[in-house]
Amino acid sequence: MIRKVLIANRGEIALRIIRACRELGMKSVAVYSDADEDSLPVQLADEAICIGPASSQESYLKADRILSAAEIANVDAIHPGYGFLSENAEFAEQCERCNIKFIGPKSATIRQMGDKAVARETVNKFKVPMVPGSDGPVESENEGLRVAKSIGFPVIIKAVAGGGGRGMRVAHNAAAFGKSFETAKNEAEKAFGNGQLYIEKFIDSPRHIEFQILADQHGKIVHLGERDCSVQRRHQKIIEEAPSPFLSPEMRKTMGRAAVKAAQAAEYQNAGTVEFLVDSKKNFYFIEMNTRIQVEHGVTEEVTGIDLVKEQLTIAANEKLAFDQRSIKFQRHSIECRICAEDPVNNFLPSPGEIELYFAPGGHGVRVDSHVYSGYKISPHYDSMISKLITFGRNRSLALDRMERALGEYIIRGKNLRNNIPFCRAIIKDPVFRAGKATTRYVEDFLARTPNEMFTPKA
Ligand code: ADP
């Protein structure tokens, strides 16, 4: 049984978890940095504990402070959300040692899937299709080049510890390989403290299609269908939707089965995501598994009617999944835009500052997951995402019409405050996107052919 949950996160996901706890009758404990003292999670949780100054290194990433707060508040479980410590196997292990339930898979699974080369090896044994690449990390630039030549250029050099699109470089030919290898290595060392790299064939203009997994602690694993997250900038997702306009029902079945196999290979428990790339000929390839709740989980919730965060909590409380694969129905279309305080006209530079006027869209088929309000100060210390605007409808076209309408209503105003709403709106209106033709190259092409004025809010 779980009575009380500490939320080791901030912002919209902390609020999302508090809401799920409340509906399940579980008490919630927020932890916060000095910068988040006035935040909604702090106000709405049953208890709140300060864990340090604004810098995340000194607060949300400080495992020992979070564990001390958990001891003081006497919680049974910790929900890590996404980002921060959510995929930190060491932290999950510390929780296990302290007899506090980490809401996610076992630390051994996080470790196994957190190393992308090991993850490839693990799911390969279960015959899940894989992007051709190196067997494990490459020891040196020379070995990397040998592998690249054998699989054929272009290749993508990736950090085994990678995440958030960092530590990744494409090499189009042997001459460019050395420089790309070095840059990826430096970036990986800096970002993850681990410079190990592996090589994959670079798939030309693929779609990023991922499957949501739920697995209880009694051996049952189901998938909740896919999300198409091809609209990305610098390998970071901006717009996600479910179902994918690219998948036939047969492909959905085949890929869903492969995703469940990948989860079985990892002896997975709780919510997770199996990510695939799909090429123009509809071949699909495993790229990685994320062992946490994803930012974009809401679109799956709107399509299936299943509350993923509540499922995470009840799975952690050792309950059995109440449904099986056949009873999961995909009934609507849903789409999400990540609303960020950033300036699309100025290379998407983060744009922190105070929101003077905030009005969130509403009406039928609109959901806004956000922690901000009029008077809220967007801190420069954290991610620039301030809200997730989700719409849904009976079909894709209705969901998109609704998204366009909702983006048009959204007001986030403040001195020198910029946001990406006009940018998202321009994409939603774009005929290429409307036709369901976006691949991971889409945003780059879209930016090249779209004048900046399209992204400037009307005065
Ligand atoms: P991260 O963990 O940093 O998010 P992923 O492995 O999930 O990295 O890849 C992120 C994105 O990078 C993918 O959605 C895709 O756009 C691109 N990418 C990754 N691997 C390949 C590949 N082999 N070929 C083409 N694009 C790739």
Short mmCIF file of C-alpha atoms and ligand atoms in Angstrom, two decimals:
data_model
loop_
_atom_site.label_atom_id
_atom_site.label_comp_id
_atom_site.label_asym_id
_atom_site.label_seq_id
_atom_site.Cartn_x
_atom_site.Cartn_y
_atom_site.Cartn_z
CA MET A 1 0.00 0.00 0.00
CA ILE A 2 1.16 3.54 -0.73
CA ARG A 3 -0.09 6.24 1.65
CA LYS A 4 2.23 9.09 0.85
CA VAL A 5 4.31 9.99 -2.20
CA LEU A 6 7.20 12.44 -2.51
CA ILE A 7 7.48 14.10 -5.90
CA ALA A 8 11.10 14.59 -6.88
CA ASN A 9 10.34 17.12 -9.59
CA ARG A 10 8.84 20.52 -10.33
CA GLY A 11 6.57 22.35 -12.76
CA GLU A 12 3.72 20.79 -14.69
CA ILE A 13 4.72 17.17 -14.06
CA ALA A 14 4.83 17.73 -10.28
CA LEU A 15 1.31 19.13 -10.49
CA ARG A 16 0.20 16.24 -12.70
CA ILE A 17 1.44 13.73 -10.12
CA ILE A 18 -0.18 15.61 -7.20
CA ARG A 19 -3.50 15.42 -9.04
CA ALA A 20 -3.19 11.67 -9.59
CA CYS A 21 -2.23 11.10 -5.93
CA ARG A 22 -5.22 13.10 -4.74
CA GLU A 23 -7.67 11.15 -6.89
CA LEU A 24 -6.24 7.92 -5.48
CA GLY A 25 -6.42 9.15 -1.90
CA MET A 26 -2.64 9.23 -1.51
CA LYS A 27 -0.94 12.14 0.28
CA SER A 28 1.64 14.12 -1.72
CA VAL A 29 4.84 15.85 -0.68
CA ALA A 30 6.40 18.45 -2.95
CA VAL A 31 10.08 19.29 -2.76
CA TYR A 32 11.19 22.66 -4.10
CA SER A 33 14.13 24.94 -4.69
CA ASP A 34 14.22 28.56 -3.50
CA ALA A 35 13.16 29.65 -7.00
CA ASP A 36 9.97 27.56 -6.80
CA GLU A 37 8.80 28.65 -3.36
CA ASP A 38 5.59 30.21 -4.74
CA SER A 39 4.91 27.49 -7.29
CA LEU A 40 1.59 25.67 -7.64
CA PRO A 41 2.97 22.24 -6.71
CA VAL A 42 4.16 23.76 -3.41
CA GLN A 43 0.74 25.28 -2.79
CA LEU A 44 -1.29 22.24 -3.81
CA ALA A 45 0.68 19.35 -2.32
CA ASP A 46 -0.25 18.17 1.17
CA GLU A 47 3.26 19.05 2.36
CA ALA A 48 6.24 20.87 0.87
CA ILE A 49 9.93 20.75 1.78
CA CYS A 50 12.66 23.08 0.54
CA ILE A 51 15.70 21.18 -0.74
CA GLY A 52 18.09 23.96 -1.75
CA PRO A 53 18.89 26.92 -3.97
CA ALA A 54 17.63 27.53 -7.50
CA SER A 55 20.35 25.64 -9.38
CA SER A 56 19.09 22.12 -10.13
CA GLN A 57 22.56 20.73 -9.32
CA GLU A 58 21.95 22.00 -5.78
CA SER A 59 18.32 20.94 -5.48
CA TYR A 60 16.35 18.71 -7.87
CA LEU A 61 19.46 16.70 -8.77
CA LYS A 62 20.65 16.29 -5.16
CA ALA A 63 19.67 12.71 -4.35
CA ASP A 64 20.74 12.90 -0.69
CA ARG A 65 18.62 15.99 0.02
CA ILE A 66 15.60 14.42 -1.63
CA LEU A 67 16.07 11.22 0.35
CA SER A 68 16.40 13.21 3.58
CA ALA A 69 13.13 14.99 2.75
CA ALA A 70 11.55 11.59 2.10
CA GLU A 71 12.70 10.34 5.51
CA ILE A 72 11.45 13.49 7.28
CA ALA A 73 8.06 13.33 5.57
CA ASN A 74 7.93 9.58 6.13
CA VAL A 75 6.77 8.72 2.60
CA ASP A 76 6.33 5.23 1.16
CA ALA A 77 7.26 6.13 -2.40
CA ILE A 78 9.03 8.65 -4.63
CA HIS A 79 7.78 9.65 -8.06
CA PRO A 80 10.65 11.07 -10.11
CA GLY A 81 8.57 12.52 -13.02
CA TYR A 82 10.69 13.03 -16.16
CA GLY A 83 14.13 14.61 -16.47
CA PHE A 84 16.19 15.28 -13.30
CA LEU A 85 16.72 11.95 -11.44
CA SER A 86 14.05 9.97 -13.28
CA GLU A 87 16.52 7.77 -15.18
CA ASN A 88 19.25 7.75 -12.57
CA ALA A 89 19.82 4.10 -11.62
CA GLU A 90 21.94 5.13 -8.63
CA PHE A 91 19.06 7.17 -7.18
CA ALA A 92 16.55 4.36 -7.78
CA GLU A 93 18.95 1.99 -6.02
CA GLN A 94 19.30 4.35 -3.06
CA CYS A 95 15.51 4.44 -2.78
CA GLU A 96 15.42 0.64 -2.84
CA ARG A 97 18.05 0.53 -0.08
CA CYS A 98 16.03 2.97 2.04
CA ASN A 99 12.94 0.85 1.53
CA ILE A 100 11.19 3.64 -0.32
CA LYS A 101 9.39 2.54 -3.48
CA PHE A 102 10.85 4.24 -6.57
CA ILE A 103 7.91 4.71 -8.94
CA GLY A 104 9.39 3.23 -12.07
CA PRO A 105 11.17 0.03 -13.00
CA LYS A 106 13.84 -1.64 -10.86
CA SER A 107 17.22 0.12 -10.68
CA ALA A 108 18.80 -2.80 -12.58
CA THR A 109 16.41 -2.19 -15.51
CA ILE A 110 17.12 1.55 -15.51
CA ARG A 111 20.85 0.79 -15.60
CA GLN A 112 20.44 -1.74 -18.39
CA MET A 113 18.24 0.45 -20.61
CA GLY A 114 20.08 3.68 -19.68
CA ASP A 115 23.16 2.42 -21.50
CA LYS A 116 21.92 2.48 -25.07
CA ALA A 117 24.50 -0.02 -26.29
CA VAL A 118 23.46 -2.50 -23.57
CA ALA A 119 19.79 -1.79 -24.36
CA ARG A 120 20.41 -2.70 -28.01
CA GLU A 121 22.07 -5.93 -26.99
CA THR A 122 19.24 -6.78 -24.57
CA VAL A 123 16.35 -6.32 -26.99
CA ASN A 124 18.30 -7.82 -29.90
CA LYS A 125 18.20 -11.16 -28.09
CA PHE A 126 14.40 -10.96 -28.34
CA LYS A 127 14.59 -10.41 -32.10
CA VAL A 128 13.30 -6.84 -32.06
CA PRO A 129 14.38 -5.11 -35.34
CA MET A 130 17.34 -2.83 -34.74
CA VAL A 131 19.11 -0.05 -36.67
CA PRO A 132 22.28 -1.69 -38.10
CA GLY A 133 25.22 -0.58 -35.98
CA SER A 134 28.17 -1.44 -33.78
CA ASP A 135 28.03 -4.35 -31.32
CA GLY A 136 28.33 -2.31 -28.17
CA PRO A 137 30.42 0.83 -27.74
CA VAL A 138 33.43 1.39 -30.00
CA GLU A 139 36.81 1.56 -28.29
CA SER A 140 38.39 4.20 -30.53
CA GLU A 141 37.84 6.51 -33.46
CA ASN A 142 39.54 3.97 -35.73
CA GLU A 143 37.26 1.17 -34.66
CA GLY A 144 34.29 3.51 -35.13
CA LEU A 145 35.42 4.33 -38.65
CA ARG A 146 35.80 0.64 -39.47
CA VAL A 147 32.24 -0.03 -38.29
CA ALA A 148 30.94 3.01 -40.20
CA LYS A 149 32.57 1.76 -43.42
CA SER A 150 31.14 -1.70 -42.96
CA ILE A 151 27.55 -0.51 -42.40
CA GLY A 152 27.91 2.28 -44.97
CA PHE A 153 27.66 6.08 -44.68
CA PRO A 154 25.86 8.16 -43.51
CA VAL A 155 26.12 7.05 -39.89
CA ILE A 156 25.09 8.60 -36.59
CA ILE A 157 27.53 8.56 -33.69
CA LYS A 158 25.66 8.35 -30.39
CA ALA A 159 26.53 8.52 -26.70
CA VAL A 160 25.68 5.29 -24.83
CA ALA A 161 24.50 7.49 -21.94
CA GLY A 162 22.74 9.96 -24.27
CA GLY A 163 19.45 11.74 -23.72
CA GLY A 164 17.65 14.91 -24.75
CA GLY A 165 19.21 14.77 -28.19
CA ARG A 166 22.71 15.49 -26.87
CA GLY A 167 25.92 13.62 -27.63
CA MET A 168 24.79 12.74 -31.14
CA ARG A 169 26.51 13.60 -34.46
CA VAL A 170 25.87 12.56 -38.05
CA ALA A 171 28.85 11.72 -40.30
CA HIS A 172 28.13 11.67 -44.02
CA ASN A 173 31.48 10.29 -45.14
CA ALA A 174 34.82 8.96 -43.92
CA ALA A 175 36.45 12.40 -44.18
CA ALA A 176 33.93 13.92 -41.78
CA PHE A 177 33.95 11.00 -39.34
CA GLY A 178 36.90 12.03 -37.14
CA LYS A 179 35.57 15.51 -36.36
CA SER A 180 32.03 14.25 -35.65
CA PHE A 181 33.40 11.51 -33.40
CA GLU A 182 35.44 13.98 -31.39
CA THR A 183 32.57 16.47 -31.02
CA ALA A 184 30.15 13.74 -29.91
CA LYS A 185 32.71 12.42 -27.42
CA ASN A 186 33.34 15.85 -25.88
CA GLU A 187 29.65 16.62 -25.66
CA ALA A 188 28.90 13.23 -24.08
CA GLU A 189 31.70 13.63 -21.52
CA LYS A 190 30.46 17.07 -20.58
CA ALA A 191 26.75 16.27 -20.48
CA PHE A 192 26.79 12.74 -19.05
CA GLY A 193 30.27 12.23 -17.59
CA ASN A 194 30.58 9.27 -19.94
CA GLY A 195 32.26 9.63 -23.32
CA GLN A 196 31.48 6.11 -24.61
CA LEU A 197 30.03 6.12 -28.12
CA TYR A 198 28.38 3.66 -30.47
CA ILE A 199 27.56 3.83 -34.16
CA GLU A 200 24.26 3.43 -35.98
CA LYS A 201 23.29 3.65 -39.61
CA PHE A 202 21.74 7.09 -40.14
CA ILE A 203 18.20 6.53 -41.39
CA ASP A 204 17.23 9.13 -43.96
CA SER A 205 14.10 11.16 -43.05
CA PRO A 206 12.52 8.63 -40.71
CA ARG A 207 9.50 9.02 -38.50
CA HIS A 208 9.93 8.79 -34.76
CA ILE A 209 7.19 6.46 -33.55
CA GLU A 210 7.16 5.26 -29.97
CA PHE A 211 4.97 2.81 -28.06
CA GLN A 212 3.65 3.32 -24.56
CA ILE A 213 4.11 0.31 -22.31
CA LEU A 214 2.49 -0.55 -19.00
CA ALA A 215 3.78 -3.50 -17.03
CA ASP A 216 2.61 -4.58 -13.60
CA GLN A 217 4.70 -6.38 -10.99
CA HIS A 218 2.94 -9.66 -11.70
CA GLY A 219 4.33 -10.21 -15.20
CA LYS A 220 1.59 -8.63 -17.32
CA ILE A 221 2.76 -6.25 -20.06
CA VAL A 222 0.53 -4.32 -22.46
CA HIS A 223 1.08 -1.50 -24.94
CA LEU A 224 -1.20 1.52 -25.26
CA GLY A 225 -0.50 2.24 -28.89
CA GLU A 226 1.91 4.67 -30.46
CA ARG A 227 2.77 8.34 -30.51
CA ASP A 228 4.23 9.98 -33.57
CA CYS A 229 6.91 12.41 -32.40
CA SER A 230 8.52 13.23 -35.73
CA VAL A 231 8.16 17.01 -35.35
CA GLN A 232 11.51 17.67 -33.70
CA ARG A 233 14.11 20.40 -33.63
CA ARG A 234 17.66 19.30 -32.92
CA HIS A 235 16.36 15.83 -32.00
CA GLN A 236 13.98 17.34 -29.42
CA LYS A 237 10.25 16.80 -29.74
CA ILE A 238 7.91 19.78 -30.23
CA ILE A 239 4.59 18.31 -31.40
CA GLU A 240 3.36 14.77 -30.72
CA GLU A 241 0.23 12.97 -31.77
CA ALA A 242 -1.59 9.67 -31.45
CA PRO A 243 -2.31 7.66 -33.47
CA SER A 244 0.43 8.14 -36.08
CA PRO A 245 -0.97 9.17 -39.48
CA PHE A 246 1.67 6.87 -41.03
CA LEU A 247 0.80 3.49 -39.47
CA SER A 248 -1.63 0.95 -40.83
CA PRO A 249 -3.54 -1.20 -38.32
CA GLU A 250 -1.31 -4.17 -39.28
CA MET A 251 1.89 -2.21 -38.64
CA ARG A 252 0.50 -1.00 -35.34
CA LYS A 253 -0.02 -4.61 -34.32
CA THR A 254 3.44 -5.73 -35.44
CA MET A 255 5.23 -2.80 -33.81
CA GLY A 256 3.13 -3.07 -30.65
CA ARG A 257 4.15 -6.71 -30.34
CA ALA A 258 7.81 -5.78 -30.85
CA ALA A 259 7.50 -3.08 -28.16
CA VAL A 260 6.07 -5.58 -25.69
CA LYS A 261 8.94 -7.96 -26.54
CA ALA A 262 11.46 -5.20 -25.84
CA ALA A 263 9.82 -4.62 -22.46
CA GLN A 264 9.88 -8.35 -21.73
CA ALA A 265 13.57 -8.43 -22.61
CA ALA A 266 14.15 -5.78 -19.94
CA GLU A 267 11.88 -7.53 -17.41
CA TYR A 268 10.10 -4.23 -17.35
CA GLN A 269 7.82 -2.93 -14.60
CA ASN A 270 5.71 0.25 -14.53
CA ALA A 271 5.27 2.76 -17.40
CA GLY A 272 7.88 2.94 -20.12
CA THR A 273 8.32 3.88 -23.76
CA VAL A 274 9.89 1.90 -26.56
CA GLU A 275 11.14 4.22 -29.30
CA PHE A 276 11.42 3.25 -32.95
CA LEU A 277 12.41 4.92 -36.19
CA VAL A 278 10.33 4.03 -39.24
CA ASP A 279 11.79 4.57 -42.71
CA SER A 280 9.91 5.56 -45.88
CA LYS A 281 9.47 1.90 -46.80
CA LYS A 282 7.83 1.28 -43.43
CA ASN A 283 10.72 -0.75 -42.01
CA PHE A 284 10.93 -0.10 -38.30
CA TYR A 285 13.93 -0.14 -35.99
CA PHE A 286 14.31 0.00 -32.21
CA ILE A 287 16.40 2.97 -31.00
CA GLU A 288 15.93 3.10 -27.25
CA MET A 289 13.68 2.59 -24.26
CA ASN A 290 12.79 5.38 -21.85
CA THR A 291 12.25 4.04 -18.37
CA ARG A 292 9.96 6.79 -17.07
CA ILE A 293 6.80 8.72 -17.85
CA GLN A 294 7.25 10.81 -21.00
CA VAL A 295 6.39 14.49 -21.43
CA GLU A 296 3.96 13.48 -24.18
CA HIS A 297 2.04 10.83 -22.20
CA GLY A 298 -1.16 12.96 -22.26
CA VAL A 299 -1.98 12.20 -25.90
CA THR A 300 -2.07 8.48 -25.12
CA GLU A 301 -4.36 9.20 -22.16
CA GLU A 302 -6.77 11.13 -24.37
CA VAL A 303 -6.85 8.37 -27.00
CA THR A 304 -7.20 5.42 -24.62
CA GLY A 305 -8.97 7.01 -21.63
CA ILE A 306 -6.33 5.49 -19.33
CA ASP A 307 -4.67 7.72 -16.72
CA LEU A 308 -1.02 6.76 -17.02
CA VAL A 309 0.20 8.44 -13.84
CA LYS A 310 -2.49 6.74 -11.76
CA GLU A 311 -1.48 3.45 -13.37
CA GLN A 312 2.11 4.15 -12.36
CA LEU A 313 1.04 4.67 -8.77
CA THR A 314 -1.20 1.60 -8.56
CA ILE A 315 1.42 -0.61 -10.25
CA ALA A 316 3.97 0.62 -7.69
CA ALA A 317 1.44 -0.28 -4.98
CA ASN A 318 1.64 -3.84 -6.35
CA GLU A 319 -1.83 -3.90 -7.87
CA LYS A 320 -2.51 -5.91 -11.02
CA LEU A 321 -3.31 -4.18 -14.30
CA ALA A 322 -7.09 -4.08 -14.54
CA PHE A 323 -7.19 -4.55 -18.35
CA ASP A 324 -5.57 -6.69 -20.98
CA GLN A 325 -4.34 -5.90 -24.47
CA ARG A 326 -7.62 -6.67 -26.19
CA SER A 327 -9.67 -4.40 -23.96
CA ILE A 328 -7.56 -1.32 -24.74
CA LYS A 329 -9.43 0.78 -27.30
CA PHE A 330 -8.01 3.60 -29.40
CA GLN A 331 -10.96 5.87 -29.84
CA ARG A 332 -9.89 9.38 -30.72
CA HIS A 333 -7.10 11.42 -32.20
CA SER A 334 -5.03 13.60 -29.90
CA ILE A 335 -2.22 16.07 -30.46
CA GLU A 336 0.11 17.98 -28.15
CA CYS A 337 2.16 21.15 -28.59
CA ARG A 338 4.94 21.83 -26.12
CA ILE A 339 4.55 25.50 -25.29
CA CYS A 340 7.92 27.00 -24.45
CA ALA A 341 9.17 30.39 -23.30
CA GLU A 342 11.60 30.80 -26.17
CA ASP A 343 12.06 33.02 -29.18
CA PRO A 344 11.58 31.25 -32.53
CA VAL A 345 12.83 34.34 -34.36
CA ASN A 346 16.05 34.35 -32.37
CA ASN A 347 17.21 30.76 -32.78
CA PHE A 348 14.76 29.57 -30.11
CA LEU A 349 16.69 31.30 -27.35
CA PRO A 350 15.07 30.73 -23.91
CA SER A 351 13.01 33.72 -22.83
CA PRO A 352 12.61 33.79 -19.04
CA GLY A 353 10.72 36.55 -17.22
CA GLU A 354 7.45 37.39 -15.56
CA ILE A 355 4.11 36.45 -17.10
CA GLU A 356 1.93 39.53 -16.65
CA LEU A 357 -1.18 38.18 -18.30
CA TYR A 358 -2.03 34.51 -18.71
CA PHE A 359 -5.12 33.06 -20.30
CA ALA A 360 -5.21 29.37 -21.15
CA PRO A 361 -7.50 28.09 -23.90
CA GLY A 362 -10.42 25.84 -23.04
CA GLY A 363 -13.66 24.47 -24.40
CA HIS A 364 -14.51 21.05 -25.73
CA GLY A 365 -11.57 18.79 -26.50
CA VAL A 366 -8.86 21.00 -24.99
CA ARG A 367 -6.54 20.10 -22.10
CA VAL A 368 -3.80 22.32 -20.72
CA ASP A 369 -1.21 20.78 -18.38
CA SER A 370 0.65 23.68 -16.87
CA HIS A 371 1.88 25.17 -13.62
CA VAL A 372 1.99 28.83 -14.69
CA TYR A 373 -0.39 31.73 -14.02
CA SER A 374 -0.55 35.54 -14.27
CA GLY A 375 2.32 36.85 -12.13
CA TYR A 376 4.38 33.64 -12.47
CA LYS A 377 8.11 34.19 -12.95
CA ILE A 378 9.67 31.84 -15.49
CA SER A 379 13.06 30.98 -14.05
CA PRO A 380 16.17 30.86 -16.22
CA HIS A 381 17.35 27.87 -14.17
CA TYR A 382 15.06 25.26 -15.68
CA ASP A 383 13.70 23.93 -18.93
CA SER A 384 11.84 26.49 -21.05
CA MET A 385 8.67 24.36 -21.40
CA ILE A 386 5.84 26.08 -19.53
CA SER A 387 2.81 24.17 -20.68
CA LYS A 388 1.51 21.29 -22.75
CA LEU A 389 -1.47 22.11 -24.88
CA ILE A 390 -3.35 18.94 -25.79
CA THR A 391 -6.43 18.71 -27.99
CA PHE A 392 -8.45 15.73 -29.11
CA GLY A 393 -11.31 14.92 -31.42
CA ARG A 394 -13.04 12.08 -33.23
CA ASN A 395 -10.47 12.20 -36.01
CA ARG A 396 -7.17 13.85 -36.87
CA SER A 397 -8.65 16.71 -38.79
CA LEU A 398 -10.95 17.70 -35.92
CA ALA A 399 -8.12 17.45 -33.37
CA LEU A 400 -5.95 19.70 -35.58
CA ASP A 401 -8.73 22.25 -36.14
CA ARG A 402 -9.18 22.37 -32.40
CA MET A 403 -5.44 22.82 -31.84
CA GLU A 404 -5.35 25.71 -34.28
CA ARG A 405 -8.29 27.32 -32.50
CA ALA A 406 -6.79 26.76 -29.03
CA LEU A 407 -3.38 28.15 -30.02
CA GLY A 408 -5.20 31.23 -31.32
CA GLU A 409 -6.83 31.78 -27.92
CA TYR A 410 -3.72 31.27 -25.82
CA ILE A 411 -2.40 34.44 -24.14
CA ILE A 412 0.97 34.49 -22.39
CA ARG A 413 2.12 38.09 -22.08
CA GLY A 414 5.00 39.78 -20.30
CA LYS A 415 7.73 42.33 -20.88
CA ASN A 416 10.21 40.87 -23.39
CA LEU A 417 8.61 37.48 -22.93
CA ARG A 418 8.56 35.39 -26.09
CA ASN A 419 6.91 32.04 -26.74
CA ASN A 420 6.63 29.48 -29.51
CA ILE A 421 2.82 29.64 -29.91
CA PRO A 422 2.95 31.37 -33.33
CA PHE A 423 5.55 28.80 -34.42
CA CYS A 424 3.36 25.86 -33.37
CA ARG A 425 0.36 27.49 -35.04
CA ALA A 426 2.24 27.90 -38.31
CA ILE A 427 3.10 24.17 -38.25
CA ILE A 428 -0.46 23.11 -37.47
CA LYS A 429 -1.64 25.14 -40.49
CA ASP A 430 1.11 23.89 -42.79
CA PRO A 431 -0.23 21.67 -45.62
CA VAL A 432 2.73 19.25 -45.35
CA PHE A 433 2.04 18.66 -41.66
CA ARG A 434 -1.72 18.58 -42.25
CA ALA A 435 -1.21 15.85 -44.83
CA GLY A 436 0.56 13.71 -42.19
CA LYS A 437 3.85 13.85 -44.09
CA ALA A 438 6.20 15.14 -41.35
CA THR A 439 9.40 13.17 -40.82
CA THR A 440 12.20 14.07 -38.39
CA ARG A 441 13.60 16.38 -41.12
CA TYR A 442 10.35 18.32 -41.25
CA VAL A 443 11.14 21.24 -38.89
CA GLU A 444 14.46 21.98 -40.58
CA ASP A 445 12.75 22.13 -44.00
CA PHE A 446 9.82 24.08 -42.60
CA LEU A 447 12.10 26.72 -41.05
CA ALA A 448 14.06 27.06 -44.28
CA ARG A 449 10.92 27.83 -46.32
CA THR A 450 8.99 29.92 -43.76
CA PRO A 451 9.65 33.63 -43.18
CA ASN A 452 10.33 34.72 -39.58
CA GLU A 453 7.32 37.04 -39.60
CA MET A 454 5.15 33.93 -39.37
CA PHE A 455 6.49 33.35 -35.85
CA THR A 456 6.11 36.88 -34.53
CA PRO A 457 3.05 37.44 -32.37
CA LYS A 458 0.60 40.08 -33.58
CA ALA A 459 0.94 43.37 -31.68
P1 ADP B 1 17.82 10.83 -27.09
O1 ADP B 1 17.86 9.75 -26.05
O2 ADP B 1 18.92 11.83 -26.95
O3 ADP B 1 16.46 11.44 -27.25
P2 ADP B 1 17.33 9.02 -29.35
O4 ADP B 1 18.16 7.83 -29.58
O5 ADP B 1 15.97 8.81 -28.74
O6 ADP B 1 18.15 10.10 -28.47
O7 ADP B 1 17.14 9.83 -30.70
C1 ADP B 1 16.54 11.09 -30.76
C2 ADP B 1 16.24 11.48 -32.19
O8 ADP B 1 17.46 11.49 -32.95
C3 ADP B 1 15.34 10.52 -32.93
O9 ADP B 1 13.97 10.77 -32.69
C4 ADP B 1 15.72 10.82 -34.38
O10 ADP B 1 15.14 12.03 -34.82
C5 ADP B 1 17.22 11.03 -34.28
N1 ADP B 1 17.94 9.75 -34.50
C6 ADP B 1 18.41 8.90 -33.56
N2 ADP B 1 18.99 7.82 -34.12
C7 ADP B 1 18.89 7.98 -35.46
C8 ADP B 1 19.28 7.18 -36.60
N3 ADP B 1 19.92 6.02 -36.46
N4 ADP B 1 18.98 7.67 -37.83
C9 ADP B 1 18.33 8.86 -38.00
N5 ADP B 1 17.95 9.64 -36.98
C10 ADP B 1 18.22 9.21 -35.71
#
